[in-house]
Short mmCIF file of C-alpha atoms and ligand atoms in Angstrom, two decimals:
data_model
loop_
_atom_site.label_atom_id
_atom_site.label_comp_id
_atom_site.label_asym_id
_atom_site.label_seq_id
_atom_site.Cartn_x
_atom_site.Cartn_y
_atom_site.Cartn_z
CA MET B 1 -20.87 69.41 -140.39
CA LYS B 2 -18.35 71.77 -138.78
CA GLU B 3 -15.91 73.73 -140.88
CA TYR B 4 -12.83 71.93 -139.52
CA ASP B 5 -12.06 68.59 -137.93
CA PHE B 6 -9.35 70.20 -135.80
CA VAL B 7 -8.54 73.69 -134.63
CA ILE B 8 -4.95 73.58 -133.41
CA VAL B 9 -3.87 76.27 -130.98
CA GLY B 10 -0.14 76.85 -131.43
CA SER B 11 2.04 76.37 -134.50
CA GLY B 12 5.07 75.08 -132.56
CA LEU B 13 6.49 71.62 -133.11
CA PHE B 14 3.61 69.89 -131.36
CA GLY B 15 0.83 71.76 -133.17
CA ALA B 16 2.55 71.60 -136.56
CA THR B 17 3.39 67.87 -136.25
CA PHE B 18 -0.16 67.07 -135.17
CA ALA B 19 -1.64 69.15 -138.01
CA HIS B 20 0.62 67.44 -140.54
CA GLN B 21 -0.43 63.96 -139.44
CA ALA B 22 -4.11 64.93 -139.37
CA LYS B 23 -3.95 66.43 -142.87
CA LYS B 24 -2.30 63.26 -144.14
CA MET B 25 -5.39 61.40 -142.92
CA GLY B 26 -7.63 63.76 -144.87
CA LYS B 27 -8.64 65.89 -141.87
CA ARG B 28 -9.39 69.59 -142.25
CA CYS B 29 -7.19 71.64 -139.92
CA LEU B 30 -6.91 75.26 -138.90
CA VAL B 31 -3.77 76.24 -136.99
CA ILE B 32 -3.79 79.49 -135.03
CA ASP B 33 -0.94 81.21 -133.24
CA ARG B 34 -0.80 84.40 -131.27
CA ARG B 35 2.72 85.16 -132.42
CA GLY B 36 3.39 86.85 -135.76
CA HIS B 37 5.21 83.77 -137.10
CA ALA B 38 4.78 80.01 -137.10
CA GLY B 39 7.13 77.49 -135.45
CA GLY B 40 6.88 78.45 -131.78
CA ASN B 41 10.27 78.38 -130.11
CA ILE B 42 12.12 76.78 -133.01
CA TYR B 43 11.54 79.86 -135.18
CA CYS B 44 14.65 81.27 -136.90
CA LEU B 45 15.07 84.80 -138.19
CA ASN B 46 17.33 85.03 -141.22
CA LYS B 47 19.50 88.12 -140.90
CA GLU B 48 22.57 88.92 -142.99
CA GLY B 49 22.43 85.33 -144.26
CA ILE B 50 22.62 83.93 -140.70
CA ASN B 51 19.81 81.86 -139.20
CA VAL B 52 19.26 83.41 -135.79
CA HIS B 53 17.72 80.95 -133.31
CA PHE B 54 15.32 83.62 -132.17
CA TYR B 55 14.22 81.88 -128.95
CA GLY B 56 17.58 80.46 -127.93
CA ALA B 57 19.96 77.78 -129.22
CA HIS B 58 18.15 74.74 -130.63
CA ILE B 59 20.11 71.58 -131.38
CA PHE B 60 18.14 68.58 -132.55
CA HIS B 61 19.19 65.29 -130.95
CA THR B 62 17.44 61.97 -130.50
CA ASN B 63 17.87 58.24 -130.13
CA ASP B 64 14.53 57.61 -131.75
CA LYS B 65 15.01 56.59 -135.37
CA LYS B 66 11.35 57.11 -136.15
CA VAL B 67 11.50 60.72 -134.97
CA TRP B 68 14.81 61.30 -136.77
CA ASP B 69 13.46 59.90 -140.04
CA PHE B 70 10.32 61.98 -139.62
CA VAL B 71 12.11 65.34 -139.24
CA ASN B 72 14.54 64.45 -142.02
CA LYS B 73 11.62 64.42 -144.44
CA PHE B 74 11.43 68.19 -144.10
CA ALA B 75 15.09 69.28 -143.97
CA THR B 76 18.61 68.02 -144.46
CA PHE B 77 20.55 68.03 -141.20
CA ASN B 78 24.22 69.01 -141.00
CA ARG B 79 26.84 67.31 -138.84
CA TYR B 80 26.85 69.93 -136.07
CA THR B 81 27.76 68.44 -132.69
CA ASN B 82 27.06 70.58 -129.68
CA SER B 83 30.24 71.15 -127.65
CA PRO B 84 29.61 74.17 -125.46
CA LEU B 85 32.28 75.85 -123.38
CA ALA B 86 31.85 77.09 -119.84
CA SER B 87 33.44 80.38 -118.90
CA TYR B 88 34.08 80.83 -115.19
CA ARG B 89 35.86 84.02 -114.16
CA GLY B 90 37.80 84.15 -117.40
CA GLU B 91 38.79 80.45 -117.41
CA LEU B 92 37.35 78.18 -120.12
CA TYR B 93 36.24 74.60 -119.45
CA ASN B 94 34.82 71.96 -121.78
CA LEU B 95 31.27 70.71 -121.36
CA PRO B 96 29.68 68.32 -120.71
CA PHE B 97 31.75 67.18 -117.73
CA ASN B 98 34.42 64.93 -119.22
CA MET B 99 38.13 64.16 -119.11
CA ASN B 100 38.95 67.52 -120.75
CA THR B 101 37.10 69.30 -117.93
CA PHE B 102 38.77 67.17 -115.25
CA TYR B 103 42.21 67.71 -116.79
CA LYS B 104 41.76 71.48 -116.86
CA LEU B 105 40.49 71.56 -113.26
CA TRP B 106 42.77 69.07 -111.54
CA ASN B 107 45.50 68.28 -114.05
CA VAL B 108 44.46 64.61 -113.94
CA THR B 109 45.03 62.61 -117.09
CA THR B 110 43.43 59.21 -116.48
CA PRO B 111 39.82 58.25 -115.76
CA LYS B 112 40.89 56.59 -112.51
CA GLN B 113 42.61 59.77 -111.27
CA ALA B 114 39.48 61.77 -112.12
CA GLN B 115 37.15 59.31 -110.40
CA ASP B 116 39.42 59.23 -107.32
CA LYS B 117 39.36 63.02 -107.18
CA ILE B 118 35.55 63.09 -107.32
CA ASN B 119 35.29 60.33 -104.70
CA GLU B 120 37.67 62.23 -102.43
CA GLN B 121 35.40 65.30 -102.71
CA ILE B 122 32.16 63.49 -101.95
CA SER B 123 33.07 60.64 -99.57
CA SER B 124 32.36 62.74 -96.48
CA LEU B 125 28.95 63.84 -97.83
CA HIS B 126 27.33 60.37 -97.71
CA ILE B 127 24.80 61.12 -100.47
CA THR B 128 22.98 57.93 -101.38
CA GLU B 129 19.61 59.09 -102.72
CA PRO B 130 20.08 62.70 -103.95
CA ALA B 131 17.08 64.71 -102.79
CA ASN B 132 17.70 67.79 -104.92
CA LEU B 133 19.82 69.23 -107.72
CA GLU B 134 22.72 70.19 -105.44
CA GLU B 135 23.05 66.70 -103.98
CA GLN B 136 22.67 65.11 -107.39
CA ALA B 137 25.38 67.35 -108.86
CA LEU B 138 27.79 66.77 -105.96
CA LYS B 139 27.28 63.03 -106.23
CA LEU B 140 27.99 63.08 -109.96
CA VAL B 141 30.99 65.41 -110.19
CA GLY B 142 32.13 66.56 -106.76
CA LYS B 143 32.50 69.92 -105.06
CA ASP B 144 34.88 71.78 -107.42
CA ILE B 145 32.77 71.32 -110.53
CA TYR B 146 29.58 71.96 -108.62
CA GLU B 147 30.90 75.25 -107.32
CA LYS B 148 32.54 76.49 -110.52
CA LEU B 149 30.34 75.17 -113.28
CA ILE B 150 26.94 74.31 -111.82
CA LYS B 151 25.83 76.30 -108.78
CA GLY B 152 26.08 79.82 -110.27
CA TYR B 153 24.61 78.87 -113.64
CA THR B 154 21.78 76.84 -112.12
CA GLU B 155 20.75 79.40 -109.53
CA LYS B 156 20.58 82.24 -112.04
CA GLN B 157 18.87 80.08 -114.66
CA TRP B 158 16.16 78.93 -112.27
CA GLY B 159 16.10 81.84 -109.78
CA ARG B 160 16.06 79.32 -106.95
CA LYS B 161 18.60 77.64 -104.69
CA ALA B 162 20.00 74.42 -106.16
CA THR B 163 18.78 72.71 -102.98
CA GLU B 164 15.20 73.62 -103.94
CA LEU B 165 15.37 72.23 -107.49
CA PRO B 166 14.58 68.70 -108.69
CA ALA B 167 17.57 66.41 -109.25
CA PHE B 168 16.49 65.38 -112.76
CA ILE B 169 17.46 68.76 -114.27
CA ILE B 170 21.19 68.11 -113.88
CA LYS B 171 20.86 64.54 -115.13
CA ARG B 172 20.22 66.02 -118.58
CA LEU B 173 24.00 66.54 -118.80
CA PRO B 174 26.26 63.55 -119.45
CA VAL B 175 29.27 62.92 -117.19
CA ARG B 176 31.98 61.03 -119.06
CA PHE B 177 35.34 59.60 -118.26
CA THR B 178 36.46 59.94 -121.87
CA TYR B 179 37.84 62.92 -123.80
CA ASP B 180 34.55 63.54 -125.58
CA ASN B 181 33.01 67.03 -125.66
CA ASN B 182 29.74 66.01 -127.31
CA TYR B 183 26.98 67.51 -125.13
CA PHE B 184 24.53 64.74 -126.01
CA ASN B 185 24.69 60.96 -125.87
CA ASP B 186 22.11 60.49 -128.63
CA THR B 187 22.73 58.59 -131.85
CA TYR B 188 21.37 61.34 -134.09
CA GLN B 189 22.20 65.04 -133.87
CA GLY B 190 22.38 68.08 -136.13
CA ILE B 191 20.98 71.40 -137.24
CA PRO B 192 18.63 71.64 -140.22
CA ILE B 193 20.57 73.27 -143.04
CA GLY B 194 18.91 76.62 -143.67
CA GLY B 195 17.41 76.72 -140.17
CA TYR B 196 14.33 75.28 -138.49
CA ASN B 197 11.77 77.22 -140.54
CA ALA B 198 12.07 74.62 -143.32
CA ILE B 199 10.72 72.01 -140.89
CA THR B 200 7.83 74.24 -139.84
CA ALA B 201 7.01 75.07 -143.47
CA GLY B 202 7.12 71.40 -144.46
CA LEU B 203 4.89 70.35 -141.58
CA LEU B 204 2.36 73.08 -142.27
CA ASN B 205 2.43 72.78 -146.05
CA GLY B 206 -1.13 73.01 -147.39
CA ILE B 207 -2.62 73.76 -143.96
CA GLU B 208 -4.48 76.96 -143.17
CA VAL B 209 -2.58 79.03 -140.57
CA LYS B 210 -3.80 82.22 -138.90
CA LEU B 211 -1.10 84.24 -137.14
CA ASN B 212 -1.54 87.05 -134.59
CA THR B 213 -4.61 85.17 -133.41
CA ASP B 214 -5.09 84.52 -129.71
CA PHE B 215 -7.35 81.61 -128.86
CA PHE B 216 -8.52 83.31 -125.66
CA LYS B 217 -9.81 86.37 -127.50
CA GLU B 218 -12.40 84.24 -129.38
CA ARG B 219 -12.44 81.03 -127.44
CA ASP B 220 -16.11 80.14 -127.98
CA TYR B 221 -15.85 80.85 -131.69
CA PHE B 222 -12.84 78.57 -132.15
CA GLN B 223 -14.39 75.83 -130.05
CA THR B 224 -17.50 75.78 -132.24
CA LEU B 225 -15.51 75.84 -135.49
CA ALA B 226 -14.19 72.28 -135.18
CA ASP B 227 -15.02 68.88 -133.77
CA LYS B 228 -11.88 68.90 -131.66
CA VAL B 229 -9.41 71.50 -130.43
CA VAL B 230 -5.76 70.67 -129.90
CA TYR B 231 -4.32 73.08 -127.34
CA THR B 232 -0.54 73.56 -127.02
CA GLY B 233 -0.43 76.70 -124.85
CA ALA B 234 0.02 76.85 -121.09
CA ILE B 235 -2.42 74.61 -119.24
CA ASP B 236 -2.97 76.98 -116.29
CA GLU B 237 -3.83 79.80 -118.68
CA TYR B 238 -6.42 77.59 -120.39
CA PHE B 239 -8.19 77.11 -117.06
CA ASP B 240 -7.85 80.80 -116.22
CA TYR B 241 -5.40 80.07 -113.39
CA ARG B 242 -8.20 78.49 -111.33
CA PHE B 243 -5.78 76.79 -108.94
CA GLY B 244 -3.21 79.60 -109.17
CA ALA B 245 -0.47 80.11 -111.75
CA LEU B 246 2.11 77.42 -112.39
CA GLU B 247 5.65 78.73 -112.17
CA TYR B 248 7.80 79.11 -115.27
CA ARG B 249 11.14 80.62 -116.05
CA SER B 250 11.18 83.18 -118.78
CA LEU B 251 14.08 84.60 -120.75
CA ARG B 252 15.12 87.88 -122.26
CA PHE B 253 17.15 87.59 -125.45
CA GLU B 254 19.55 90.39 -126.31
CA HIS B 255 20.55 90.02 -129.96
CA GLU B 256 23.58 91.93 -131.26
CA HIS B 257 24.96 92.24 -134.78
CA LEU B 258 28.75 92.63 -134.72
CA ASP B 259 31.03 93.88 -137.44
CA MET B 260 33.47 90.97 -137.20
CA ALA B 261 33.57 87.51 -138.70
CA ASN B 262 33.99 85.47 -135.53
CA TYR B 263 33.21 86.60 -131.99
CA GLN B 264 33.72 83.57 -129.75
CA GLY B 265 34.76 80.69 -132.01
CA ASN B 266 31.95 78.43 -130.81
CA ALA B 267 28.16 78.40 -131.07
CA VAL B 268 27.53 78.23 -127.31
CA VAL B 269 29.52 79.64 -124.40
CA ASN B 270 27.96 79.32 -120.93
CA TYR B 271 28.77 81.84 -118.20
CA THR B 272 28.70 79.86 -114.99
CA ASP B 273 29.69 82.61 -112.55
CA ALA B 274 26.73 83.98 -110.54
CA GLY B 275 28.15 87.50 -110.98
CA VAL B 276 27.51 87.54 -114.76
CA PRO B 277 23.82 88.34 -115.32
CA PHE B 278 23.33 86.21 -118.46
CA THR B 279 23.65 82.43 -118.69
CA ARG B 280 25.03 82.02 -122.18
CA ILE B 281 26.11 83.71 -125.39
CA ILE B 282 25.08 82.08 -128.64
CA GLU B 283 26.94 82.85 -131.86
CA HIS B 284 24.44 81.61 -134.44
CA LYS B 285 26.59 81.30 -137.56
CA HIS B 286 28.57 78.43 -135.99
CA PHE B 287 25.49 76.17 -136.00
CA GLU B 288 25.83 76.07 -139.78
CA PHE B 289 29.59 76.66 -140.11
CA GLY B 290 28.87 80.11 -141.54
CA THR B 291 31.50 82.15 -143.34
CA GLN B 292 29.64 85.47 -143.51
CA PRO B 293 31.74 88.62 -142.99
CA THR B 294 29.75 89.67 -139.90
CA THR B 295 28.23 87.81 -136.98
CA ILE B 296 25.18 87.81 -134.71
CA ILE B 297 25.31 86.92 -131.04
CA THR B 298 22.57 86.55 -128.44
CA ARG B 299 22.91 86.93 -124.68
CA GLU B 300 20.34 84.95 -122.72
CA TYR B 301 19.09 86.55 -119.50
CA PRO B 302 16.88 84.38 -117.28
CA ALA B 303 13.86 85.98 -115.64
CA GLU B 304 11.01 84.96 -113.36
CA TRP B 305 7.84 84.55 -115.41
CA LYS B 306 4.97 86.95 -114.81
CA ARG B 307 1.63 87.02 -116.60
CA GLY B 308 2.00 88.39 -120.11
CA MET B 309 5.56 87.05 -120.53
CA GLU B 310 6.53 83.99 -122.59
CA GLN B 311 6.69 80.77 -120.57
CA TYR B 312 9.95 79.06 -121.56
CA TYR B 313 10.73 76.51 -118.86
CA PRO B 314 8.32 74.71 -116.50
CA VAL B 315 9.59 74.64 -112.92
CA ASN B 316 8.87 71.00 -112.12
CA ASP B 317 9.34 71.13 -108.35
CA ALA B 318 6.99 69.32 -105.96
CA CYS B 319 4.71 72.29 -105.39
CA ASN B 320 4.17 72.99 -109.11
CA GLU B 321 3.77 69.29 -109.89
CA LYS B 322 0.94 69.12 -107.35
CA ARG B 323 -0.77 72.11 -108.91
CA PHE B 324 -0.25 70.70 -112.40
CA LYS B 325 -1.96 67.46 -111.39
CA GLN B 326 -5.05 69.49 -110.49
CA TYR B 327 -5.07 71.08 -113.94
CA GLN B 328 -4.45 67.71 -115.53
CA GLN B 329 -7.51 66.34 -113.78
CA LEU B 330 -9.59 69.18 -115.23
CA SER B 331 -8.16 68.53 -118.69
CA LYS B 332 -9.54 65.00 -118.58
CA GLU B 333 -13.01 66.36 -118.06
CA GLU B 334 -12.91 68.80 -121.01
CA ASN B 335 -14.98 67.70 -123.96
CA ASN B 336 -13.30 67.48 -127.34
CA MET B 337 -10.01 68.97 -126.19
CA LEU B 338 -6.56 67.47 -126.59
CA PHE B 339 -3.68 68.99 -124.60
CA GLY B 340 -0.12 68.56 -125.86
CA GLY B 341 3.37 70.05 -126.01
CA ARG B 342 5.82 71.56 -123.58
CA LEU B 343 3.41 74.07 -122.04
CA ALA B 344 0.17 72.07 -122.00
CA GLU B 345 1.96 68.99 -120.63
CA TYR B 346 4.10 71.18 -118.30
CA ARG B 347 7.15 69.08 -119.15
CA TYR B 348 10.80 70.02 -119.76
CA TYR B 349 10.55 68.43 -123.21
CA ASP B 350 13.21 68.65 -125.88
CA MET B 351 12.16 68.85 -129.53
CA HIS B 352 12.38 65.12 -130.22
CA GLN B 353 10.14 64.40 -127.23
CA VAL B 354 7.56 66.90 -128.47
CA VAL B 355 7.58 65.34 -131.94
CA ALA B 356 7.28 61.86 -130.43
CA SER B 357 4.42 62.93 -128.19
CA ALA B 358 2.57 64.58 -131.12
CA LEU B 359 3.06 61.52 -133.34
CA VAL B 360 1.72 59.16 -130.66
CA LYS B 361 -1.25 61.33 -129.80
CA ALA B 362 -2.11 61.94 -133.45
CA GLU B 363 -1.87 58.23 -134.18
CA ARG B 364 -4.22 57.42 -131.31
CA ILE B 365 -6.78 60.11 -131.95
CA LEU B 366 -6.86 59.62 -135.71
CA ASN B 367 -7.19 55.87 -135.45
CA PRO B 368 -10.90 54.94 -135.52
CA VAL B 369 -10.29 51.90 -133.31
CA TYR B 370 -9.35 54.07 -130.34
CA GLN B 371 -11.51 57.10 -130.90
CA ALA B 372 -14.38 56.67 -128.44
CA SER B 373 -12.43 56.79 -125.19
CA THR B 374 -9.25 58.34 -126.47
CA LEU B 375 -9.36 61.94 -125.27
CA PRO B 376 -9.52 61.58 -121.48
CA GLU B 377 -6.99 58.78 -121.70
CA LEU B 378 -4.57 60.84 -123.80
CA ASN B 379 -4.94 63.87 -121.56
CA ALA B 380 -4.32 61.66 -118.54
CA ASN B 381 -1.15 60.49 -120.16
CA ILE B 382 0.44 63.93 -120.19
P1 FAD G 1 6.10 76.01 -128.41
O1 FAD G 1 7.24 76.00 -129.34
O2 FAD G 1 6.19 76.87 -127.18
O3 FAD G 1 4.80 76.40 -129.23
C1 FAD G 1 3.59 76.77 -128.62
C2 FAD G 1 2.93 77.79 -129.53
O4 FAD G 1 1.61 78.04 -129.05
C3 FAD G 1 3.64 79.14 -129.55
O5 FAD G 1 3.93 79.52 -130.87
C4 FAD G 1 2.65 80.08 -128.89
O6 FAD G 1 2.68 81.39 -129.45
C5 FAD G 1 1.33 79.40 -129.19
N1 FAD G 1 0.27 79.74 -128.25
C6 FAD G 1 0.28 79.61 -126.91
N2 FAD G 1 -0.87 80.06 -126.38
C7 FAD G 1 -1.63 80.47 -127.43
C8 FAD G 1 -2.93 81.05 -127.52
N3 FAD G 1 -3.66 81.32 -126.44
N4 FAD G 1 -3.42 81.35 -128.75
C9 FAD G 1 -2.67 81.12 -129.86
N5 FAD G 1 -1.44 80.59 -129.82
C10 FAD G 1 -0.92 80.27 -128.62
N6 FAD G 1 14.93 71.37 -127.49
C11 FAD G 1 15.88 70.60 -128.07
O7 FAD G 1 15.59 69.48 -128.49
N7 FAD G 1 17.17 71.05 -128.22
C12 FAD G 1 17.56 72.28 -127.80
O8 FAD G 1 18.73 72.65 -127.96
C13 FAD G 1 16.58 73.12 -127.16
N8 FAD G 1 16.93 74.34 -126.73
C14 FAD G 1 15.98 75.12 -126.14
C15 FAD G 1 16.36 76.40 -125.70
C16 FAD G 1 15.43 77.24 -125.12
C17 FAD G 1 15.83 78.60 -124.65
C18 FAD G 1 14.08 76.79 -124.94
C19 FAD G 1 13.06 77.68 -124.28
C20 FAD G 1 13.69 75.53 -125.37
C21 FAD G 1 14.64 74.68 -125.97
N9 FAD G 1 14.30 73.42 -126.44
C22 FAD G 1 15.25 72.61 -127.03
C23 FAD G 1 12.91 72.88 -126.29
C24 FAD G 1 12.05 73.15 -127.53
O9 FAD G 1 11.97 74.53 -127.78
C25 FAD G 1 10.65 72.61 -127.27
O10 FAD G 1 10.69 71.25 -126.89
C26 FAD G 1 9.69 72.72 -128.45
O11 FAD G 1 9.97 73.80 -129.28
C27 FAD G 1 8.29 72.85 -127.88
O12 FAD G 1 7.31 72.84 -128.90
P2 FAD G 1 5.80 73.10 -128.50
O13 FAD G 1 5.01 73.05 -129.75
O14 FAD G 1 5.40 72.21 -127.39
O15 FAD G 1 5.77 74.56 -127.85
N1 UDP G 2 23.84 73.45 -116.18
C1 UDP G 2 24.86 73.95 -115.39
N2 UDP G 2 25.96 74.50 -115.99
C2 UDP G 2 26.08 74.57 -117.33
C3 UDP G 2 25.04 74.06 -118.13
C4 UDP G 2 23.94 73.51 -117.52
O1 UDP G 2 24.77 73.92 -114.16
O2 UDP G 2 27.10 75.09 -117.81
C5 UDP G 2 22.66 72.89 -115.50
C6 UDP G 2 21.57 73.95 -115.26
O3 UDP G 2 20.90 73.64 -114.06
C7 UDP G 2 20.67 73.75 -116.46
C8 UDP G 2 20.70 72.23 -116.59
O4 UDP G 2 22.06 71.89 -116.29
O5 UDP G 2 19.37 74.26 -116.23
C9 UDP G 2 20.30 71.69 -117.93
O6 UDP G 2 21.15 72.23 -118.92
P1 UDP G 2 20.74 72.27 -120.45
O7 UDP G 2 21.92 72.73 -121.22
O8 UDP G 2 20.14 70.98 -120.80
O9 UDP G 2 19.63 73.42 -120.42
P2 UDP G 2 18.72 74.06 -121.59
O10 UDP G 2 19.51 74.02 -122.86
O11 UDP G 2 17.47 73.26 -121.60
O12 UDP G 2 18.50 75.46 -121.10
#
């Protein structure tokens, strides 16, 4: 008998959720991570009593009651509602695009006036089926908002022209004809009180975790240690970039501790002008309504991913999707391997989607009824 039932590569939300479910079923798990901490991108660093979202702002939101109930077992969530501001050349606008934004831009006060203004800006464009992000954005909110609040931010975030990006990216943002600055439409939203590490610790409670351990340094060893390996790293890296590297966007985080109580009065301020090199400034204390005497801010600088850097965002354009499909095909042929999470599935997943995916895959693979044919089928599902 092998030492473990599962070796799980990656202690992020996917790996930790999977490990938790497997342990509950009496399975022996080893979780490894090449970083010096568990939690993947939801990791928080507590500094001066402030939980710093070390890999960028993380707001939990979902419509899925099962996922919400699941994460609430490990932490109590506060009532934080994400209401970012957009700063364009010194002017502040409310996000997501709503009546407050339209009022500030055009001085319109009714939904009809706002809709008329947008229609006036797009009627000559004749966009029926938006083929890319630019067309999708113009169709949704018109030329003024596209130029002031979308184009600059999007092109620096993705390092590509908005005409070369998939339309779905901008559909993440609600457009509302009400005075409602809530960035999400979901029923449930909040920040875990005390930061995200409580969730990671709860999920991994009682499970063996080895940090600073890179799967690729001892791949054969880890693959012989367990009956199955759950891999949550980048799929192209797993196959040694056989079909070429998939493209990702990376980020550089510049954290700064300031000797003042309140720097920007809001957790998230986006900088939508192409001339500003960062996309947003996060002031972490506001996620938990902090009253500490000092504050910590983080500027987020987008960067093109190169080997050796962290892969933060998949670039799901047609060319990368085609390459991903080739890797996905290989993944189906791998014995005893399960691929899951944002990097292995090459999907722009939010946290709730990662938890949902891990719960479904764990349920299927741990259920004896499905086991025989489950792996290729689950990997095909990614
Ligand atoms: P990860 O968290 O990336 O975990 C993968 C882990 O695998 C990492 O710890 C990595 O070190 C490890 N690993 C990889 N390769 C190896 C290897 N070879 N050997 C050992 N270990 C390895 N979601 C939201 O819902 N709300 C938000 O507000 C939000 N904001 C975000 C902001 C930013 C800047 C980013 C980048 C993401 C954001 N997300 C948000 C998405 C969220 O971070 C992810 O959905 C989720 O954390 C992904 O979990 P995961 O386990 O799939 O991946
Ligand atoms: N976006 C924008 N202006 C903004 C905020 C977002 O144009 O002020 C666009 C941009 O293309 C971004 C996408 O909307 O990549 C999705 O935004 P979201 O806030 O969901 O990005 P994330 O938090 O995942 O980085």
